[in-house]
mmCIF file of C-alpha atoms and ligand atoms in Angstrom:
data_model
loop_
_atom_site.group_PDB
_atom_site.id
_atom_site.type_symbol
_atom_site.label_atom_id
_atom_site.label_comp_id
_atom_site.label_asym_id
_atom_site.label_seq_id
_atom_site.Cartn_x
_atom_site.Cartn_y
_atom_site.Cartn_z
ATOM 1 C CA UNK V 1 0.000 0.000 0.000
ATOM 2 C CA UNK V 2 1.259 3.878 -1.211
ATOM 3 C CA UNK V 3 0.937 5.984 2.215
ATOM 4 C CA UNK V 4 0.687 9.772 1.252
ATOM 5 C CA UNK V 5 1.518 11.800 5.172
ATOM 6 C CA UNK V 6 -0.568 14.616 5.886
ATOM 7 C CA UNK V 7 2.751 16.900 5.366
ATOM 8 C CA UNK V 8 6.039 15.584 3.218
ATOM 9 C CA UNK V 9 8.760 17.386 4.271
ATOM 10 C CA UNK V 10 11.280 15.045 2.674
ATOM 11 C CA UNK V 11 11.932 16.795 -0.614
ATOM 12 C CA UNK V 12 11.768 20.321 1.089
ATOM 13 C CA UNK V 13 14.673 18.928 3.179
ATOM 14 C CA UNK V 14 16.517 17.418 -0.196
ATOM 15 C CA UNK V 15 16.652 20.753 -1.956
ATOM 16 C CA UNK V 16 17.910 22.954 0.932
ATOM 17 C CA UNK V 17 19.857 20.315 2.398
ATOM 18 C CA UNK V 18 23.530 21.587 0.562
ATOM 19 C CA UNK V 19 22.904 25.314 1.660
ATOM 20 C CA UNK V 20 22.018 24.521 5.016
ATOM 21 C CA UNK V 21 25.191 22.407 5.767
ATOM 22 C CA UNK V 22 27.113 24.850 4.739
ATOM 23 C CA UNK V 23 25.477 27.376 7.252
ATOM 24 C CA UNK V 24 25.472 25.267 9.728
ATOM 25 C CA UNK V 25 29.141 24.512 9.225
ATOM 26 C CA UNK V 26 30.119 28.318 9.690
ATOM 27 C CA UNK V 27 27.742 28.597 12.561
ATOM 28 C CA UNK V 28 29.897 25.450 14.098
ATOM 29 C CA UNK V 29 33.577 26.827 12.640
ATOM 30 C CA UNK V 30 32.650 30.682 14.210
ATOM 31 C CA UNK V 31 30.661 28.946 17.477
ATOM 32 C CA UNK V 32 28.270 32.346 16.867
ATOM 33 C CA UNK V 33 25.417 29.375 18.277
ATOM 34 C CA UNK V 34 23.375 32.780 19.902
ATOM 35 C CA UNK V 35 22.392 35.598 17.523
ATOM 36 C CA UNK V 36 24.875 34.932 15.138
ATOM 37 C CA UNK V 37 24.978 37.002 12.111
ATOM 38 C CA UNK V 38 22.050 34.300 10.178
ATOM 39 C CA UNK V 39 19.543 35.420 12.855
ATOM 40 C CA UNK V 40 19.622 39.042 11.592
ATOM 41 C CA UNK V 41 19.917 38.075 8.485
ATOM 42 C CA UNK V 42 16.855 36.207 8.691
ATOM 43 C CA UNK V 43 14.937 38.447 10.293
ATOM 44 C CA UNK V 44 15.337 40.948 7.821
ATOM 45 C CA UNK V 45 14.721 38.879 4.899
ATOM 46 C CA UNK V 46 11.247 37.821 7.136
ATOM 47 C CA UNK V 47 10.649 41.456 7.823
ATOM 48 C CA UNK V 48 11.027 42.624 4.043
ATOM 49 C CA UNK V 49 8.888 39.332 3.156
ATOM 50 C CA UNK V 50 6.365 40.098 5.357
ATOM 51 C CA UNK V 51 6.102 44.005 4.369
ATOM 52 C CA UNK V 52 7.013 45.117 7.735
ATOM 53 C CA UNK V 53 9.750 47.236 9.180
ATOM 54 C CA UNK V 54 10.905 45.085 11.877
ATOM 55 C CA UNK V 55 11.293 41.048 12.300
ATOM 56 C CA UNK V 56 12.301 39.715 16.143
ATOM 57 C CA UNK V 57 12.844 36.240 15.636
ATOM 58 C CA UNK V 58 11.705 34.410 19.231
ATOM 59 C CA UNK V 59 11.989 30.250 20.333
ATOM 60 C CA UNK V 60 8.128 29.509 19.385
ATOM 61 C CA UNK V 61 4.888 30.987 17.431
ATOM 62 C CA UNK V 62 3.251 30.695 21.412
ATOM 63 C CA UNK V 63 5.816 33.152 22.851
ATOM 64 C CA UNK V 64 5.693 35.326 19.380
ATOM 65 C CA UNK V 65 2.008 35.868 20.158
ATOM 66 C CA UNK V 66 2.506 36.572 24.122
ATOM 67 C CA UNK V 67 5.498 38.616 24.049
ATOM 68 C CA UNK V 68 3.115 40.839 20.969
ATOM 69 C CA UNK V 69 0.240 41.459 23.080
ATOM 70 C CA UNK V 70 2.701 42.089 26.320
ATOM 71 C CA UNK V 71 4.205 44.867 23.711
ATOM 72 C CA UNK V 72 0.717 46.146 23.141
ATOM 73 C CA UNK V 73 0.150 46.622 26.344
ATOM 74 C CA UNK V 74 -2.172 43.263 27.204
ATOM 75 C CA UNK V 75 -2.252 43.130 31.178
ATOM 76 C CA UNK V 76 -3.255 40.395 33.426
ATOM 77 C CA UNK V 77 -7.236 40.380 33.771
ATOM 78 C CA UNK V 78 -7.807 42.361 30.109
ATOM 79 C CA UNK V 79 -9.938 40.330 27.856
ATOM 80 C CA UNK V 80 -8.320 39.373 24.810
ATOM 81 C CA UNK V 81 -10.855 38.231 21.788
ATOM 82 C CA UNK V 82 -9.514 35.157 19.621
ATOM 83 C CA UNK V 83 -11.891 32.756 17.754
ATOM 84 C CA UNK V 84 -13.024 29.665 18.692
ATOM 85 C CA UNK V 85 -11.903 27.553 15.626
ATOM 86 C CA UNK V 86 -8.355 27.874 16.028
ATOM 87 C CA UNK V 87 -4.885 25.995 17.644
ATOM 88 C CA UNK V 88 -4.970 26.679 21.136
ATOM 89 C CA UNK V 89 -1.739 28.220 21.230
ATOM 90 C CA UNK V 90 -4.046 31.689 20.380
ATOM 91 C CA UNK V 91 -5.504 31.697 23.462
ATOM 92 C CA UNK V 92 -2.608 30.304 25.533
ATOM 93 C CA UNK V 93 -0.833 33.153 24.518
ATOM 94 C CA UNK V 94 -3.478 35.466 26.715
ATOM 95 C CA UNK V 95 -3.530 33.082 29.385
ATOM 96 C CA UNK V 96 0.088 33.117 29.838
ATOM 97 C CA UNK V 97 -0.241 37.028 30.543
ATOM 98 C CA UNK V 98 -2.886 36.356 32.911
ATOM 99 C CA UNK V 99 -5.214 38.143 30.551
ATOM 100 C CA UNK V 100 -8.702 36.523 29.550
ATOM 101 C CA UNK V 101 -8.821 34.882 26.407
ATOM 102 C CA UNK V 102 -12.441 35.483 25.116
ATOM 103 C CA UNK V 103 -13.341 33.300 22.334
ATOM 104 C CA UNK V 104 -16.242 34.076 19.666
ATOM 105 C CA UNK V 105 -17.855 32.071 16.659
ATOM 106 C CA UNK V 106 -16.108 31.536 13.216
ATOM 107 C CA UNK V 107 -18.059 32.229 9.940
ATOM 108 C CA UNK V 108 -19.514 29.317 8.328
ATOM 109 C CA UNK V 109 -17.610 29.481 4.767
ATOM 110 C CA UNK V 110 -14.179 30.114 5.915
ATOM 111 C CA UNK V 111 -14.503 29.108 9.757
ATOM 112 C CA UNK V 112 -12.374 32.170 9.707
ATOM 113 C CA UNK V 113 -13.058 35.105 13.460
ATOM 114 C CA UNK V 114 -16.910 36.497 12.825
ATOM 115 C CA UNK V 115 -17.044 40.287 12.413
ATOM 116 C CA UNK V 116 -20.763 40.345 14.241
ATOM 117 C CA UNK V 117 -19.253 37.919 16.916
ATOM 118 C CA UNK V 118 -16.488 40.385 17.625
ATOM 119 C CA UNK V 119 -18.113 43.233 17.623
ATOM 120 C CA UNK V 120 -20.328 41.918 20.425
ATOM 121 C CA UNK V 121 -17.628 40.636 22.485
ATOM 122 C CA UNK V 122 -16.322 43.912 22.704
ATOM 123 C CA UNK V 123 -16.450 45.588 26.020
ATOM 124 C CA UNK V 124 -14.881 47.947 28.642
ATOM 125 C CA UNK V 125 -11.996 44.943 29.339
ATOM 126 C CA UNK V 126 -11.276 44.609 26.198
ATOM 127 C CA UNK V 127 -7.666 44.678 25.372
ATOM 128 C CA UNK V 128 -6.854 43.143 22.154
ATOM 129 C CA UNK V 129 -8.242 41.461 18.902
ATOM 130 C CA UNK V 130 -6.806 38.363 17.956
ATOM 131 C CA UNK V 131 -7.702 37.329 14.249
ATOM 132 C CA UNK V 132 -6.433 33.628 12.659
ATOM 133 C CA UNK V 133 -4.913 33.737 9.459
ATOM 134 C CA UNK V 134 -6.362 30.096 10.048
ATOM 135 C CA UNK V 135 -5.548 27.450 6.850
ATOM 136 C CA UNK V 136 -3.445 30.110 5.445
ATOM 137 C CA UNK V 137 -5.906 32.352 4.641
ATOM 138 C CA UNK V 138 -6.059 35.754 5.499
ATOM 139 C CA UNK V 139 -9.287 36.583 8.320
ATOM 140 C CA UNK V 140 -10.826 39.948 7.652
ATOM 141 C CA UNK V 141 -8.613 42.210 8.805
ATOM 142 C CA UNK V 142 -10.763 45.399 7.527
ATOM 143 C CA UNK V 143 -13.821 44.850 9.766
ATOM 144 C CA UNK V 144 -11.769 43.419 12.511
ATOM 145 C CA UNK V 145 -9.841 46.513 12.131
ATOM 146 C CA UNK V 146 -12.191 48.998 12.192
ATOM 147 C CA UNK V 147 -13.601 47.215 15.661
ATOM 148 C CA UNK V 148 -10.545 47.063 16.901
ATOM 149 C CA UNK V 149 -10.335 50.637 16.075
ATOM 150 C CA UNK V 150 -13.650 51.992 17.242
ATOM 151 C CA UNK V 151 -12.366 50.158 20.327
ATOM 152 C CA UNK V 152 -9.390 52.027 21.005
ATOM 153 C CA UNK V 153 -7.820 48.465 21.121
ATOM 154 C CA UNK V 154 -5.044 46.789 19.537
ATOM 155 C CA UNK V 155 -5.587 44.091 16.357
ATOM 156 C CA UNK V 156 -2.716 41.622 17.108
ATOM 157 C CA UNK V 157 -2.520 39.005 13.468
ATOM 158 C CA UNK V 158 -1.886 34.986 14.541
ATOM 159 C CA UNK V 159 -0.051 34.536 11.436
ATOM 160 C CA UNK V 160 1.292 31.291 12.118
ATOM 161 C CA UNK V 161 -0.331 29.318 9.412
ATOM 162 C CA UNK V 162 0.154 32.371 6.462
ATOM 163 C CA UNK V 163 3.074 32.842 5.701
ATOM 164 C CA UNK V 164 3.281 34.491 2.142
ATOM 165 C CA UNK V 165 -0.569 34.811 2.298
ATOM 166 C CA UNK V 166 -2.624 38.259 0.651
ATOM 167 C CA UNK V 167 -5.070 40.179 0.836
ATOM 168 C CA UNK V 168 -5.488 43.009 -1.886
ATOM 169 C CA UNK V 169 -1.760 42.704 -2.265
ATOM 170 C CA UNK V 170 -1.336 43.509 1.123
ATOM 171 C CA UNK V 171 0.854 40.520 3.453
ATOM 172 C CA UNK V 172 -0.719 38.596 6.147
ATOM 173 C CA UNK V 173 0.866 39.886 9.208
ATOM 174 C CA UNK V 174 1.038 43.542 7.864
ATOM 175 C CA UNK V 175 -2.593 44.756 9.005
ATOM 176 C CA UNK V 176 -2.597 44.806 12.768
ATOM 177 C CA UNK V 177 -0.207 46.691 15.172
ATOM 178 C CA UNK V 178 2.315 43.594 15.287
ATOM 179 C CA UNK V 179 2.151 40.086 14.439
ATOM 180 C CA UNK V 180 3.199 36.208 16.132
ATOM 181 C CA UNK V 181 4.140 33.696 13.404
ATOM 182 C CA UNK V 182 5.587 30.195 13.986
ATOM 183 C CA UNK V 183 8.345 27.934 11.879
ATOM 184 C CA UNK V 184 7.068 24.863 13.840
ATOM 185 C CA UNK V 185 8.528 22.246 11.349
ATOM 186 C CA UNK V 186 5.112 21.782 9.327
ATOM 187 C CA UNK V 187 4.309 25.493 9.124
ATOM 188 C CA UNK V 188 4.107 26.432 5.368
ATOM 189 C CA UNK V 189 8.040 28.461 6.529
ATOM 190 C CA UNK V 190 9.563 25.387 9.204
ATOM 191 C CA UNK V 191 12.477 25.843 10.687
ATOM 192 C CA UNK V 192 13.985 22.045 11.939
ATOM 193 C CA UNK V 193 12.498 22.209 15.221
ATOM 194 C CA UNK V 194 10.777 25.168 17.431
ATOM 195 C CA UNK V 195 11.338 28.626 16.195
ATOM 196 C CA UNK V 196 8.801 31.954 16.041
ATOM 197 C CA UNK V 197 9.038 35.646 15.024
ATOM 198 C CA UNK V 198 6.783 38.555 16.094
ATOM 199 C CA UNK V 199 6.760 41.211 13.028
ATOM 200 C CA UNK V 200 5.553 44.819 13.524
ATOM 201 C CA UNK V 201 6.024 48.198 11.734
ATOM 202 C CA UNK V 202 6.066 50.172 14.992
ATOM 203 C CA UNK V 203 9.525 50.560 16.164
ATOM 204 C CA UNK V 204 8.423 50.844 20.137
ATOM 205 C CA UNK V 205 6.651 47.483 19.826
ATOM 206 C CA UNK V 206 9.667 46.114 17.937
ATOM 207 C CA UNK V 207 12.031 47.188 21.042
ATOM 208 C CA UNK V 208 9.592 45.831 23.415
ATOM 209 C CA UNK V 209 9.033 42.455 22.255
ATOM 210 C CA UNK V 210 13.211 42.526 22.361
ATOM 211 C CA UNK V 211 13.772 43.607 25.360
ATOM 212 C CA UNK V 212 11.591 41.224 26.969
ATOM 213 C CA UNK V 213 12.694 38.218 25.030
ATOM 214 C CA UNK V 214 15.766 38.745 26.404
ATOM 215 C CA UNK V 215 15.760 38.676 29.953
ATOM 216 C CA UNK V 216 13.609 42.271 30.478
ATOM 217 C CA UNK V 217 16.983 43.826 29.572
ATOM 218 C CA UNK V 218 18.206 45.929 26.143
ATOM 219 C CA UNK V 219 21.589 46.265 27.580
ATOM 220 C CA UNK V 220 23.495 43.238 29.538
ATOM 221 C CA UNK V 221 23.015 42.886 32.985
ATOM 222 C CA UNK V 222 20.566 46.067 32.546
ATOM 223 C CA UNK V 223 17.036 44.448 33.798
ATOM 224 C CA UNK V 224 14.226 47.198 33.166
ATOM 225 C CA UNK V 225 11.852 44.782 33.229
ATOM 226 C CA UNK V 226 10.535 40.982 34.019
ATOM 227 C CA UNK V 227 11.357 38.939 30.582
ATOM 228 C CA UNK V 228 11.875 35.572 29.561
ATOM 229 C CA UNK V 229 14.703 34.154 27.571
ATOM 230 C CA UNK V 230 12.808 33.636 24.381
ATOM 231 C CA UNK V 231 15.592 33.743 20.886
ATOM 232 C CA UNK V 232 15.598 32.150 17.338
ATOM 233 C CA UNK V 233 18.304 29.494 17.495
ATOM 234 C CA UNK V 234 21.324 30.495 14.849
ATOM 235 C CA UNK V 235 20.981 26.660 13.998
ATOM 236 C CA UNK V 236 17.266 27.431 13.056
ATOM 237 C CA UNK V 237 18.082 30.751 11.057
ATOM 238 C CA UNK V 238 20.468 29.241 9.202
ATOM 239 C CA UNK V 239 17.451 26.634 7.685
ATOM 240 C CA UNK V 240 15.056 29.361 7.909
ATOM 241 C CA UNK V 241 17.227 31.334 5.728
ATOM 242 C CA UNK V 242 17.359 28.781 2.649
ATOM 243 C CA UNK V 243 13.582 28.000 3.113
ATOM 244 C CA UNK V 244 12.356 31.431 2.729
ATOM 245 C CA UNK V 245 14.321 31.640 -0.693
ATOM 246 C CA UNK V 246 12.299 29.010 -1.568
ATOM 247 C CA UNK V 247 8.943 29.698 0.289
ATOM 248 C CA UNK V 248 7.208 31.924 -2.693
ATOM 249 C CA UNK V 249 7.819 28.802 -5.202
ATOM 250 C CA UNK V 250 6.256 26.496 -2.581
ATOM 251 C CA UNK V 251 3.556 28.294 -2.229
ATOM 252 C CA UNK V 252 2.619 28.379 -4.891
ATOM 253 C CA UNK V 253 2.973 25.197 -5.128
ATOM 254 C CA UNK V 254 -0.201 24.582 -3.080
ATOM 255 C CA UNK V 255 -1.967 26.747 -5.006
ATOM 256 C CA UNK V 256 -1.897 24.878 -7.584
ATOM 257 C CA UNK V 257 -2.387 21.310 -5.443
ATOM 258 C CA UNK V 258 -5.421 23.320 -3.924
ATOM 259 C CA UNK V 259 -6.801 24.059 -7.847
ATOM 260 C CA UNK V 260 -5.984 20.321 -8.490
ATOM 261 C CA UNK V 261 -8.112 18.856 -5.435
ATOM 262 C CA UNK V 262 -10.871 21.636 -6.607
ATOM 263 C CA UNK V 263 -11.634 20.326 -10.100
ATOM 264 C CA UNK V 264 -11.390 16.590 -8.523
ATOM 265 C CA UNK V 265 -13.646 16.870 -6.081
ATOM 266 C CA UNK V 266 -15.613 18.924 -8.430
ATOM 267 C CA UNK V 267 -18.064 16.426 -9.424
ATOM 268 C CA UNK V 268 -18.144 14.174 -6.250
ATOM 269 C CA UNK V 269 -21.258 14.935 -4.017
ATOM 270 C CA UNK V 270 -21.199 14.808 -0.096
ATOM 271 C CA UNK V 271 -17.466 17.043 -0.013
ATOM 272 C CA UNK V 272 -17.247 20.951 0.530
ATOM 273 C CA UNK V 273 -14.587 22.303 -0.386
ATOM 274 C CA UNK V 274 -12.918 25.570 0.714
ATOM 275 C CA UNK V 275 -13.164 28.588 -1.136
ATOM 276 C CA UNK V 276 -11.099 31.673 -1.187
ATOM 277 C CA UNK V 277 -12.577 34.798 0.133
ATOM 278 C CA UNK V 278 -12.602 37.716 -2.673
ATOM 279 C CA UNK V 279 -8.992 39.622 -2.218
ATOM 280 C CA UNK V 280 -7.292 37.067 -0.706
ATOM 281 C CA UNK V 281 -4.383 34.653 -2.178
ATOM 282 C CA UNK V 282 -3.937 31.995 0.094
ATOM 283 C CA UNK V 283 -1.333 29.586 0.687
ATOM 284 C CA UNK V 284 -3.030 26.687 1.604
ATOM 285 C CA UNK V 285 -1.060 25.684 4.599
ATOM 286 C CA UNK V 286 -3.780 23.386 5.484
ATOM 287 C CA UNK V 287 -6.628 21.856 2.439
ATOM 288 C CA UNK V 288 -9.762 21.809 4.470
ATOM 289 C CA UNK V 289 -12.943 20.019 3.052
ATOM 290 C CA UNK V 290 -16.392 18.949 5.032
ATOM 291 C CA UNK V 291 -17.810 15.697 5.173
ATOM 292 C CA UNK V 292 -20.520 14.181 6.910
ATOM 293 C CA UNK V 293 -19.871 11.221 9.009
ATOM 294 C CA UNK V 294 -16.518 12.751 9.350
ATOM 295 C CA UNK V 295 -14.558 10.361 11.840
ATOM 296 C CA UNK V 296 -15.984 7.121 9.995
ATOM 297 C CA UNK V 297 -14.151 8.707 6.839
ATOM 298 C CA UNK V 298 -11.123 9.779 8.324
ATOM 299 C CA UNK V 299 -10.623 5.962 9.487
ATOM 300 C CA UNK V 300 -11.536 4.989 5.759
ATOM 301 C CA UNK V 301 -8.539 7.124 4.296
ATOM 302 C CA UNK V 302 -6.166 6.359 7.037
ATOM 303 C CA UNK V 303 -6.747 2.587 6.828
ATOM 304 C CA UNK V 304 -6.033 3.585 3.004
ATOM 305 C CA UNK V 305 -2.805 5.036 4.330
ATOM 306 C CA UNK V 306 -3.624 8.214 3.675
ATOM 307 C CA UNK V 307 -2.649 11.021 6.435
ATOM 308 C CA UNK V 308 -5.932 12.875 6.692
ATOM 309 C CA UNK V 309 -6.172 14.746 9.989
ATOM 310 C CA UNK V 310 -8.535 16.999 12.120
ATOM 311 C CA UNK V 311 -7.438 20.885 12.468
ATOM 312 C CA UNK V 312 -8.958 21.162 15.024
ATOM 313 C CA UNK V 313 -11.241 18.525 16.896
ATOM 314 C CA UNK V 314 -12.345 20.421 19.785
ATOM 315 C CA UNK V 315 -12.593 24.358 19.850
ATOM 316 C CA UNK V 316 -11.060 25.905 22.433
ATOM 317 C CA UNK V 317 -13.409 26.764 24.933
ATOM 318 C CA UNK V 318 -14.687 23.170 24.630
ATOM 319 C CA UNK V 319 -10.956 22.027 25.417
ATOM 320 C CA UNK V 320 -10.524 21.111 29.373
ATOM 321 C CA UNK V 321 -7.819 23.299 29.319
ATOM 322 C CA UNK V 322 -10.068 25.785 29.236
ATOM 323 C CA UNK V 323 -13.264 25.033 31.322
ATOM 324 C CA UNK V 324 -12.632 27.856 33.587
ATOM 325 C CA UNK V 325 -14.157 29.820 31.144
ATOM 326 C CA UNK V 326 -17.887 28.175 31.614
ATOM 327 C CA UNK V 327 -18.843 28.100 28.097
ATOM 328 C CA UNK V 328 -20.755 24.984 27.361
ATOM 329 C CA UNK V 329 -21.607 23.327 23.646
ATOM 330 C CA UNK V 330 -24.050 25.387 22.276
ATOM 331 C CA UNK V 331 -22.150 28.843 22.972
ATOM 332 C CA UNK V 332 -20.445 28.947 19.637
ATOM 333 C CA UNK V 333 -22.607 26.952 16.887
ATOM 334 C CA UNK V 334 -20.706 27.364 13.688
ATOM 335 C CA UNK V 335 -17.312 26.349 15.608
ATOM 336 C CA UNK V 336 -19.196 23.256 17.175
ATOM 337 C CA UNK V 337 -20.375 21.867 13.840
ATOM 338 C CA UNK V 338 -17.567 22.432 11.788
ATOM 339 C CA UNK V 339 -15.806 20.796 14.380
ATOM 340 C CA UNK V 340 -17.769 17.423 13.610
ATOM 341 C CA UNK V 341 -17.198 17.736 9.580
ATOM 342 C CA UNK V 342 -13.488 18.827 8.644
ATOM 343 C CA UNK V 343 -10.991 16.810 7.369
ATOM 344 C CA UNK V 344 -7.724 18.115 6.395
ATOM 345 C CA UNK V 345 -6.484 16.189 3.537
ATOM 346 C CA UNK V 346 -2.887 15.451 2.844
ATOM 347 C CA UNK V 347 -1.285 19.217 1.559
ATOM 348 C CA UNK V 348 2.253 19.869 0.701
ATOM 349 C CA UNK V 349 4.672 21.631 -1.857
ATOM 350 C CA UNK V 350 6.072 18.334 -3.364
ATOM 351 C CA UNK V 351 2.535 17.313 -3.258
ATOM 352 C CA UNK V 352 1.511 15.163 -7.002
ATOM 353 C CA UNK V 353 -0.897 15.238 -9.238
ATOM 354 C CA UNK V 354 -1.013 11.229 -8.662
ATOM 355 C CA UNK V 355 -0.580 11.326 -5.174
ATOM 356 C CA UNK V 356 -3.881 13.742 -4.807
ATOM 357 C CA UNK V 357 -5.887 11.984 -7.394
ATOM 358 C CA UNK V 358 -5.395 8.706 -5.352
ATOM 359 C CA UNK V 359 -6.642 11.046 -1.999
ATOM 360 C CA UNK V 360 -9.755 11.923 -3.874
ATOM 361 C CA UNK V 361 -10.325 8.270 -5.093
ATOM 362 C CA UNK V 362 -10.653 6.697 -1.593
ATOM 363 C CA UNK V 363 -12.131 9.944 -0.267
ATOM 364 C CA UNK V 364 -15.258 9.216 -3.107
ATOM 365 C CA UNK V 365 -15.365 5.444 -2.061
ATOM 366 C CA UNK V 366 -15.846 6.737 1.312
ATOM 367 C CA UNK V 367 -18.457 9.846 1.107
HETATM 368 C C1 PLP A 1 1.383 26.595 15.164
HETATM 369 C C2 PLP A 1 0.447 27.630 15.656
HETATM 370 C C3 PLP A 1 0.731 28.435 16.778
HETATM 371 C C4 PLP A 1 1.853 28.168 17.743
HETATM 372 O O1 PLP A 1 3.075 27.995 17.277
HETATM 373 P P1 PLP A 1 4.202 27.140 18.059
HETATM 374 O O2 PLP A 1 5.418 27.504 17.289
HETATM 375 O O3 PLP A 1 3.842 25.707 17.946
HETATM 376 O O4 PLP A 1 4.267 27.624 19.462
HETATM 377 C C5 PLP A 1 -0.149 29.452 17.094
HETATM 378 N N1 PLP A 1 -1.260 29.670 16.378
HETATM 379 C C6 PLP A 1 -1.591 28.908 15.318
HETATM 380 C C7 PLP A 1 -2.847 29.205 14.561
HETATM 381 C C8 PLP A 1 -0.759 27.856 14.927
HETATM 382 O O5 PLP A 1 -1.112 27.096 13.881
#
C-alpha cells in the first residue's frame, strides 16, 4: 500500500539540504550558536517578506504571540478576543499574561473570526483582537480593524499558518499593530524544530518584544523589566534562511495542489470544499474540506494510508484546558459543527498530481 503523510517534508529537506550544511558549518567553525549574524539576516529577509519594518525572531509561534500582546500593552485580567476555531496556542498566549482569552464564533464558509461575533464581544476589558490567518488564509482584517479601532484596542494578526498569504496585495501579518508567526517544522516556513518571530512596523513594539525576550533587559546585565529568555536558534536561522528563498515557489505550489483537489472533487457529491474569500491569495497551509460522518471517513482514508487529519477537533473553549471559562456546547454553533465535519487532507509543496488523485479516489469510495 502507497501511504501519502498529511505533510512531506522530505523533498523540502533534499533541496535545501547543501545550503544549510554549509550554514550550519560556519555557525559550528565561528561557534556564533546565539544571535549569530544568520539570525539578523533572517529576520530581515522575514521582515522585508512580510512588508514590515521590523522582524524579532523568538523560540516559538506561542511566545511570538505573548510577548506581541505584552508589547501592546495586554495586562493580566484584560480580555483578549480570539476565535473559537483555532490551535490553542491563540488563546494560551493570553492566558500566559494572565489576561482573559475570550473566544467568539467563526463564519460558516471560511470558519475564519466572525465580524458580528467580535463586535459583540467587545467591552470595557477589552484589550486586544486576535484574528487567525487560520488554513493560510487571510481573516478579515478590515472589519476586525475597524472594531478594533472603534475600540481604542489593539488588532494583534496569529499569522502562524500564512506565511506568504494576501489580501489586496497587502501581506498577512502587515494589518494589525504587530504580528506572532511560527516555523514549527510543518508550518508552510519550518524551521527544523521550534522557532517563532513577532513582526511589527512600529519601532516601540519592535524594542519591546526585544527587550523582553531577552531577559527584560536591552543592555546586559541592565534588567528594566521581568522577561523571559525567548531567541531564534542560529541553527534554526540558518534553515530558515534557505527555506524562505524558496517559500514563494512552494507556495505556490499549493496553489496549484489546492486548484488540483478543486476540479477533482468537483463532481463528487457529499465534499465541501474551501473557497477563497474575494482579495485574498492563500497559501493553503492546510486543504480543508467537510464531510458528513466525518470520523468514519477519516478511518476509511487512514486505513487507506492516507494522512488525513482533524485541524482542530475540539474548539477551544470546549478544550478542558479551558473550562474555567464556563462556556458549554451550544455557545459557539458554527465552531461546534464544523468541528464534527473537517478533514484536512494530505497538503504539501512536493505534493503530485497522482498522489492527490489517489486522496480523492478513496475519499469518493468513502463519502
Ligand atoms: C502553530 C500555531 C501556533 C503556535 O506555534 P508554536 O510555534 O507551535 O508555538 C499558534 N497559532 C496557530 C494558529 C498555529 O497554527
Amino acid at each position: 500500500m502507497t501511504t501519502i503523510p498529511l505533510v512531506d517534508l522530505g523533498a523540502q529537506q533534499a533541496e535545501i539540504a547543501e545550503e544549510v550544511r554549509a550554514g550550519l558549518d560556519e555557525v559550528f567553525a565561528t561557534t556564533a550558536f546565539v544571535g549569530g549574524p544568520a539570525v539578523g539576516r533572517f529576520e530581515a529577509a522575514y521582515a522585508a517578506f512580510s512588508q514590515v519594518t521590523y522582524c524579532v525572531g523568538v523560540a516559538n509561534g506561542t511566545d511570538a504571540l505573548e510577548l506581541a500582546l505584552r508589547a501592546a500593552g495586554v495586562r493580566p485580567g484584560g480580555e483578549v478576543i480570539v476565535p473559537a476555531n483555532t490551535f490553542i496556542a491563540t488563546a494560551e498566549a493570553a492566558s500566559r499574561i494572565g489576561a482573559v482569552p475570550v473566544p467568539v464564533d467563526v463564519d460558516p464558509v471560511h470558519l475564519l473570526i466572525d465580524p458580528a461575533a467580535v463586535r459583540a464581544a467587545v467591552g470595557p476589558r477589552t484589550e486586544a483582537i486576535v484574528p487567525v490567518h487560520l488554513f493560510g488564509q487571510v481573516a478579515p482584517v478590515e472589519e476586525i480593524g475597524k472594531i478594533a479601532a472603534d475600540a481604542g484596542v489593539p488588532m494583534i494578526e496569529d499569522a502562524a499558518q500564512s506565511q506568504g498569504a494576501l489580501r489586496h496585495g497587502r501581506a498577512a501579518g502587515s494589518f494589525g499593530l504587530a504580528a506572532g508567526t511560527s516555523f514549527y517544522p510543518g508550518k508552510n516556513l519550518g524551521a527544523a524544530g521550534d522557532a517563532g518571530a513577532v513582526t511589527t512596523s512600529d519601532a516601540e513594539v519592535a524594542r519591546t518584544v526585544r527587550v523582553i525576550a531577552a531577559h527584560g533587559s536591552a543592555r546586559k546585565y541592565e534588567h528594566e523589566t521581568i522577561g523571559m529568555n525567548s531567541r531564534l536558534d542560529t541553527v534554526q536561522a540558518v534553515v530558515l534562511e534557505a527555506k524562505l528563498r524558496r517559500l514563494a515557489v512552494w507556495n505556490d505550489a499549493r496553489r496549484a495542489a489546492a486548484a488540483r483537489y478543486a476540479e477533482l472533487l468537483s463532481g463528487i457529491d457529499g465534499v465541501g470544499i474551501p473557497v477563497s474569500a474575494a482579495g485574498n491569495e492563500d497559501v493553503w497551509h492546510l486543504y480543508v474540506v467537510q464531510v458528513d460522518e466525518r470520523d468514519r471517513v477519516l478511518r476509511e482514508l487512514n486505513e487507506a494510508g492516507i494522512g488525513a487529519g482533524i485541524h482542530y477537533p475540539t474548539p477551544v473553549h470546549l478544550t478542558g484546558a479551558y473550562a474555567d471559562l464556563a462556556l458549554r456546547a451550544g455557545a459557539f454553533p458554527v465552531a461546534e459543527t464544523a468541528a464534527g465535519r473537517i478533514l484536512s487532507l494530505p497538503m504539501f509543496p512536493h505534493l503530485t498530481a497522482a498522489q492527490q488523485e489517489r486522496v480523492v479516489d478513496v475519499l469518493a469510495g468513502a463519502v
